[in-house]
JSON list of C-alpha atoms in Angstrom, two decimals:
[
{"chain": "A", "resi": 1, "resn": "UNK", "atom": "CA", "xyz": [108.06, 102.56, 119.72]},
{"chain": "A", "resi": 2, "resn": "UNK", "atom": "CA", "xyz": [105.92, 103.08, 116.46]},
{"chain": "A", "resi": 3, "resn": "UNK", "atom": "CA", "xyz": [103.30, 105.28, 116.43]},
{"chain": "A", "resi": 4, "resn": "UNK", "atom": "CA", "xyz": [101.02, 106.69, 113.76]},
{"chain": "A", "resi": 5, "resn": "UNK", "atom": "CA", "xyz": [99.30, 110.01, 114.02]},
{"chain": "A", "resi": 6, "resn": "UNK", "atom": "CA", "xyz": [96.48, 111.75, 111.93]},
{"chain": "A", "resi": 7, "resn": "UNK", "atom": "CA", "xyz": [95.64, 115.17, 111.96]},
{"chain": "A", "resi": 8, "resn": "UNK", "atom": "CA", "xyz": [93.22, 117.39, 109.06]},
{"chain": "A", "resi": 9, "resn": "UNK", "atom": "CA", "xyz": [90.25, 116.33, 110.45]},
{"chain": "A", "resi": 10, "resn": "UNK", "atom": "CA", "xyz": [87.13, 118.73, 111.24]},
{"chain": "A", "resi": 11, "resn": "UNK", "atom": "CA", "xyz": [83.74, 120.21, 109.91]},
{"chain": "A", "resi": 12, "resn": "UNK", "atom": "CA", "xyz": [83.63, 120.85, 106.66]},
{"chain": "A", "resi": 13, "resn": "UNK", "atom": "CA", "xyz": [80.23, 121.88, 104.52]},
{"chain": "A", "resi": 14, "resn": "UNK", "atom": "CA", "xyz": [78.95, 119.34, 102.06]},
{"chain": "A", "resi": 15, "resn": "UNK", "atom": "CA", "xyz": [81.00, 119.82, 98.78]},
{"chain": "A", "resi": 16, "resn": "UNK", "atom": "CA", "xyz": [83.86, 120.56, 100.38]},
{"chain": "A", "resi": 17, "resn": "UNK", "atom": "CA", "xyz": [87.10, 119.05, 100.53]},
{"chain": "A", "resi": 18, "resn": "UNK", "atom": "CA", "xyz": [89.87, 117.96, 103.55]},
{"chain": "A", "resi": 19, "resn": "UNK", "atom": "CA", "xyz": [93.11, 116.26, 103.51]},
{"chain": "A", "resi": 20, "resn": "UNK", "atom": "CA", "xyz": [94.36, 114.20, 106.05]},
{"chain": "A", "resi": 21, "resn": "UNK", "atom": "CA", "xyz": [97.82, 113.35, 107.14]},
{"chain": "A", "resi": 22, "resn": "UNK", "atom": "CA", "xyz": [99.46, 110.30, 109.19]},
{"chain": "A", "resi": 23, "resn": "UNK", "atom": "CA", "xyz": [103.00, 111.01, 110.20]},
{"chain": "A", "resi": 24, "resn": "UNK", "atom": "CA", "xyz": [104.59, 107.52, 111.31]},
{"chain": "A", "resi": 25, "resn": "UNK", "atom": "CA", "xyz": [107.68, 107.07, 113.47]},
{"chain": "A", "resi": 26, "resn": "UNK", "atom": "CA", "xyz": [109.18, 104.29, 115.36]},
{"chain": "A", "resi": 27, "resn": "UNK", "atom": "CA", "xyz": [109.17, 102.03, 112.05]},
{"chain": "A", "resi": 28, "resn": "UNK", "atom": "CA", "xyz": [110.45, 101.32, 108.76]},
{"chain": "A", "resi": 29, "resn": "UNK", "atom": "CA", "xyz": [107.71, 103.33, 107.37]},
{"chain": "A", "resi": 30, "resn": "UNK", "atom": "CA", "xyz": [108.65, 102.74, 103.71]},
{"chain": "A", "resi": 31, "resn": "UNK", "atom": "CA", "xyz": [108.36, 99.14, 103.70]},
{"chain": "A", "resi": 32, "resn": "UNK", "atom": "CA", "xyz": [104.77, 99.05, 105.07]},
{"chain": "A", "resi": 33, "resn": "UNK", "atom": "CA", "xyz": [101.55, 99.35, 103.08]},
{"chain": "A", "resi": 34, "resn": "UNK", "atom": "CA", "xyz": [99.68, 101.99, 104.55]},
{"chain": "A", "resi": 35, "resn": "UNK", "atom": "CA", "xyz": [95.84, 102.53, 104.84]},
{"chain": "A", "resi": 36, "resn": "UNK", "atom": "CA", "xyz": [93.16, 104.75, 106.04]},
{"chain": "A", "resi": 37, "resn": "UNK", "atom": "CA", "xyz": [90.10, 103.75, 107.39]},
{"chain": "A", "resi": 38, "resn": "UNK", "atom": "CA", "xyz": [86.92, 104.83, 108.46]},
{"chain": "A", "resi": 39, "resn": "UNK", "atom": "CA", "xyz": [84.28, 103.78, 111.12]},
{"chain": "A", "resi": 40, "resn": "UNK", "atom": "CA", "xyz": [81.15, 105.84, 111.43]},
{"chain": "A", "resi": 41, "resn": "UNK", "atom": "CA", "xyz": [78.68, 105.63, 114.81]},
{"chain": "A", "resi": 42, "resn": "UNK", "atom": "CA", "xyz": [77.03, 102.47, 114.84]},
{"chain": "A", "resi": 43, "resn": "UNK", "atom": "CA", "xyz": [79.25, 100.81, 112.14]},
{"chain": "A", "resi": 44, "resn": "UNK", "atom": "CA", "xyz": [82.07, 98.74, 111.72]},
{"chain": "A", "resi": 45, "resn": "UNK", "atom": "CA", "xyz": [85.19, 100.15, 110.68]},
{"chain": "A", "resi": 46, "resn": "UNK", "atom": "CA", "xyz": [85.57, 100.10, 106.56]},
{"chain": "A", "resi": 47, "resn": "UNK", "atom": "CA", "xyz": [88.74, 100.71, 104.49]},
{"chain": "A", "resi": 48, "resn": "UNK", "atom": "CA", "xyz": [88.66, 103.81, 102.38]},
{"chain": "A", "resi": 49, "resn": "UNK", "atom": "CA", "xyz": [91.73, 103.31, 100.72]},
{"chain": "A", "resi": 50, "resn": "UNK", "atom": "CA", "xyz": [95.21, 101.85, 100.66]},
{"chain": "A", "resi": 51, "resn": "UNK", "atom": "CA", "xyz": [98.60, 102.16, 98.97]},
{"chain": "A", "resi": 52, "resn": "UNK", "atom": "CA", "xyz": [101.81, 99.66, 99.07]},
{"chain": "A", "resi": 53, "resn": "UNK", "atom": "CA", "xyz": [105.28, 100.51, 100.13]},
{"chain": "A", "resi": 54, "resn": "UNK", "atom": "CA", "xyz": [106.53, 102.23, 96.65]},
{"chain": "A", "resi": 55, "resn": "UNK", "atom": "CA", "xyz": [103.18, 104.15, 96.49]},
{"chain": "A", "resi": 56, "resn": "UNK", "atom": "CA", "xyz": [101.58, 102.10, 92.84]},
{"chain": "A", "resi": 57, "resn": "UNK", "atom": "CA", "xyz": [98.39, 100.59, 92.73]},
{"chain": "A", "resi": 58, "resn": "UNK", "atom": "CA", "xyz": [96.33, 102.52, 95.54]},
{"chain": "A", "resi": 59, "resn": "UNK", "atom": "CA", "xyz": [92.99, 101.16, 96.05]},
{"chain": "A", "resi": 60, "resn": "UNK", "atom": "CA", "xyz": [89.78, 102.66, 96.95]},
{"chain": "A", "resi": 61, "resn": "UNK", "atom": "CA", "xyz": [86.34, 102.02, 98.47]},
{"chain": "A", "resi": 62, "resn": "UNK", "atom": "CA", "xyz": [83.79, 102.03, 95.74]},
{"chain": "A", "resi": 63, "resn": "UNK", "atom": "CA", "xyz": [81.80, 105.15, 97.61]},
{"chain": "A", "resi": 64, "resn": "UNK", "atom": "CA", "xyz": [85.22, 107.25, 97.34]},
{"chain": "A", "resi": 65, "resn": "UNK", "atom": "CA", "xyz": [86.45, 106.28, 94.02]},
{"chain": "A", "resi": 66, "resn": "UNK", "atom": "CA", "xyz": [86.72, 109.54, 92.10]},
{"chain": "A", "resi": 67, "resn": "UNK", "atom": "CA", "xyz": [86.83, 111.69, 95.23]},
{"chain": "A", "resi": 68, "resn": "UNK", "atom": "CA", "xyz": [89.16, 110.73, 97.39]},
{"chain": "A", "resi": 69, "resn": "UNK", "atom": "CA", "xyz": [93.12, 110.26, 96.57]},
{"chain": "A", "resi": 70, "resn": "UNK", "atom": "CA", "xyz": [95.42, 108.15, 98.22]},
{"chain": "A", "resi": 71, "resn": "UNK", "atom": "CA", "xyz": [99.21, 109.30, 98.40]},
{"chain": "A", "resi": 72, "resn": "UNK", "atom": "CA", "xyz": [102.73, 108.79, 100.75]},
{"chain": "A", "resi": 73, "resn": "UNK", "atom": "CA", "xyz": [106.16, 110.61, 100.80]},
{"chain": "A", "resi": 74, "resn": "UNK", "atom": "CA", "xyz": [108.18, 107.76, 102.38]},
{"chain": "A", "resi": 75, "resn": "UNK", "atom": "CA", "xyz": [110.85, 111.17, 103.02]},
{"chain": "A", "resi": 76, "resn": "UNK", "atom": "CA", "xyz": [108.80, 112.39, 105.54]},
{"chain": "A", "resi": 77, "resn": "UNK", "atom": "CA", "xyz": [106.96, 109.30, 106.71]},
{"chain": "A", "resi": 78, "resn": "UNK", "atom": "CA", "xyz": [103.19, 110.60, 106.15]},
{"chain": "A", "resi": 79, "resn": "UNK", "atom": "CA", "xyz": [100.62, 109.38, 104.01]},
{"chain": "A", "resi": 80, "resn": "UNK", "atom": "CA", "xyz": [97.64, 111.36, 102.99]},
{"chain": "A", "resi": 81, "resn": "UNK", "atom": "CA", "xyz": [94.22, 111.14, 102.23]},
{"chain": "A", "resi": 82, "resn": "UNK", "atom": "CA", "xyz": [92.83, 113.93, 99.94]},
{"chain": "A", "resi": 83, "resn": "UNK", "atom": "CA", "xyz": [89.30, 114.00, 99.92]},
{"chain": "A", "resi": 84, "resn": "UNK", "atom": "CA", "xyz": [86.99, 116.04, 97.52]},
{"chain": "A", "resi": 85, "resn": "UNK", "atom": "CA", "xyz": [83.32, 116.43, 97.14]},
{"chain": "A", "resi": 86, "resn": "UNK", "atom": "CA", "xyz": [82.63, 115.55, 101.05]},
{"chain": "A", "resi": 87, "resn": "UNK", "atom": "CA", "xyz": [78.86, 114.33, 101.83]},
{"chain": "A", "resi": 88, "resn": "UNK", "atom": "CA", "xyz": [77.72, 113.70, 105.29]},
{"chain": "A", "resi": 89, "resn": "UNK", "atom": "CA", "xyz": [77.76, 110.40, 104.46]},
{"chain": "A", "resi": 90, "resn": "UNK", "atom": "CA", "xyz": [81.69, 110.70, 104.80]},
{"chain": "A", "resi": 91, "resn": "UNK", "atom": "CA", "xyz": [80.80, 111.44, 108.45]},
{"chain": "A", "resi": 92, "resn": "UNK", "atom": "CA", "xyz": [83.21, 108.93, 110.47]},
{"chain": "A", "resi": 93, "resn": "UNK", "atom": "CA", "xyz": [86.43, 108.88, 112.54]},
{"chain": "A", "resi": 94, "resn": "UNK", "atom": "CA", "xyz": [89.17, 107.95, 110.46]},
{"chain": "A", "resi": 95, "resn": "UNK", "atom": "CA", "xyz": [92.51, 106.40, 110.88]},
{"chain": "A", "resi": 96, "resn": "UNK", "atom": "CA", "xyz": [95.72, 104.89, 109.36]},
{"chain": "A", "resi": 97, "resn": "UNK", "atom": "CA", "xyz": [96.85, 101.65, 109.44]},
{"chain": "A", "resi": 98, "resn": "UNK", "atom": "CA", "xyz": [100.11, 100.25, 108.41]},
{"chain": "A", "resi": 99, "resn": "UNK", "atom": "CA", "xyz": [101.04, 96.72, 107.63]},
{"chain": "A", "resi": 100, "resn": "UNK", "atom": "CA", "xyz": [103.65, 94.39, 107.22]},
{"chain": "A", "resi": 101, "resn": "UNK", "atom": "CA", "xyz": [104.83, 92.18, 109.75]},
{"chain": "A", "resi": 102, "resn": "UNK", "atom": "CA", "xyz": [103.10, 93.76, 112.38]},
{"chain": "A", "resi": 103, "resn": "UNK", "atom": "CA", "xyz": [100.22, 95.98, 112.20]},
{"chain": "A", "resi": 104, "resn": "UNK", "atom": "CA", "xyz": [99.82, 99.38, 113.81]},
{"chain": "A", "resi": 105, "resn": "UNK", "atom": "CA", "xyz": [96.93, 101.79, 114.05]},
{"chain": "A", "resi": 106, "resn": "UNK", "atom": "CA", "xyz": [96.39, 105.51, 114.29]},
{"chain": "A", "resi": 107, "resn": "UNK", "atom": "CA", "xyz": [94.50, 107.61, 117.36]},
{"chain": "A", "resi": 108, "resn": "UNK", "atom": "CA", "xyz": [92.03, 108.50, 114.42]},
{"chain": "A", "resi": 109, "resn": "UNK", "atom": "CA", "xyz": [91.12, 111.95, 113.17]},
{"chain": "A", "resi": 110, "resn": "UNK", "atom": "CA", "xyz": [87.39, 113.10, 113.39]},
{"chain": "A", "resi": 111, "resn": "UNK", "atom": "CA", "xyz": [85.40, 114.14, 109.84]},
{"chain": "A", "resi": 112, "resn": "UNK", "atom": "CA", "xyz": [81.94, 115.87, 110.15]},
{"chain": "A", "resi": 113, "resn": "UNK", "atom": "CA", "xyz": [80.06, 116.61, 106.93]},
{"chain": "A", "resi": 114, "resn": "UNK", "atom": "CA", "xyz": [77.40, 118.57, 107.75]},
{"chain": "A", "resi": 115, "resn": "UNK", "atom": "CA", "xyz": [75.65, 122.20, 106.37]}
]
């Protein structure tokens, strides 16, 4: 049964930074392209950021570019979101997504920005 799970969320002060994590299991993780996404209250659900199978040629949201990064170890079946310079704008639940074939989803983590 795949499943994806995030975890790294929380508070964090304006300026500051977080990483998340998505350990996947269940699936050929290393063939999928992974993502993370991010849907704030009241708004749809946006893609922050996604990276293919071999880990070249992430991709980024234009309002992360240059703060957050992107990265997988296909060993342990994670990917990662690093995310610098937080504003509360970042506020939103994120999750991971993987693709291929099929398409699974994470339970999301949560990500306040606030002073």
């Amino acid at each position: 049964q795949a499943q994806l799970v995030e975890s790294g969320g929380g508070l964090v002060q304006p300026g500051g930074s977080l990483r998340l994590a998505c350990a996947a299991s269940g699936f050929s993780f290393s063939r999928y392209t992974m993502s993370w996404y991010r849907q704030a209250p009241g708004k749809e659900r946006e893609l922050v950021a996604d990276i293919t199978s071999t880990g070249s040629s992430p991709n980024y949201a234009d309002s992360v570019k240059g703060r957050f990064t992107i990265s997988r170890d296909n060993a342990k079946n994670t990917v990662y979101l690093q995310m610098n310079s937080l504003q509360p704008e970042d506020t939103a639940m994120y999750y991971c997504k993987a693709l291929l074939f099929r398409t699974y989803w994470g339970q999301g983590t949560q990500v306040t920005v606030s002073s």
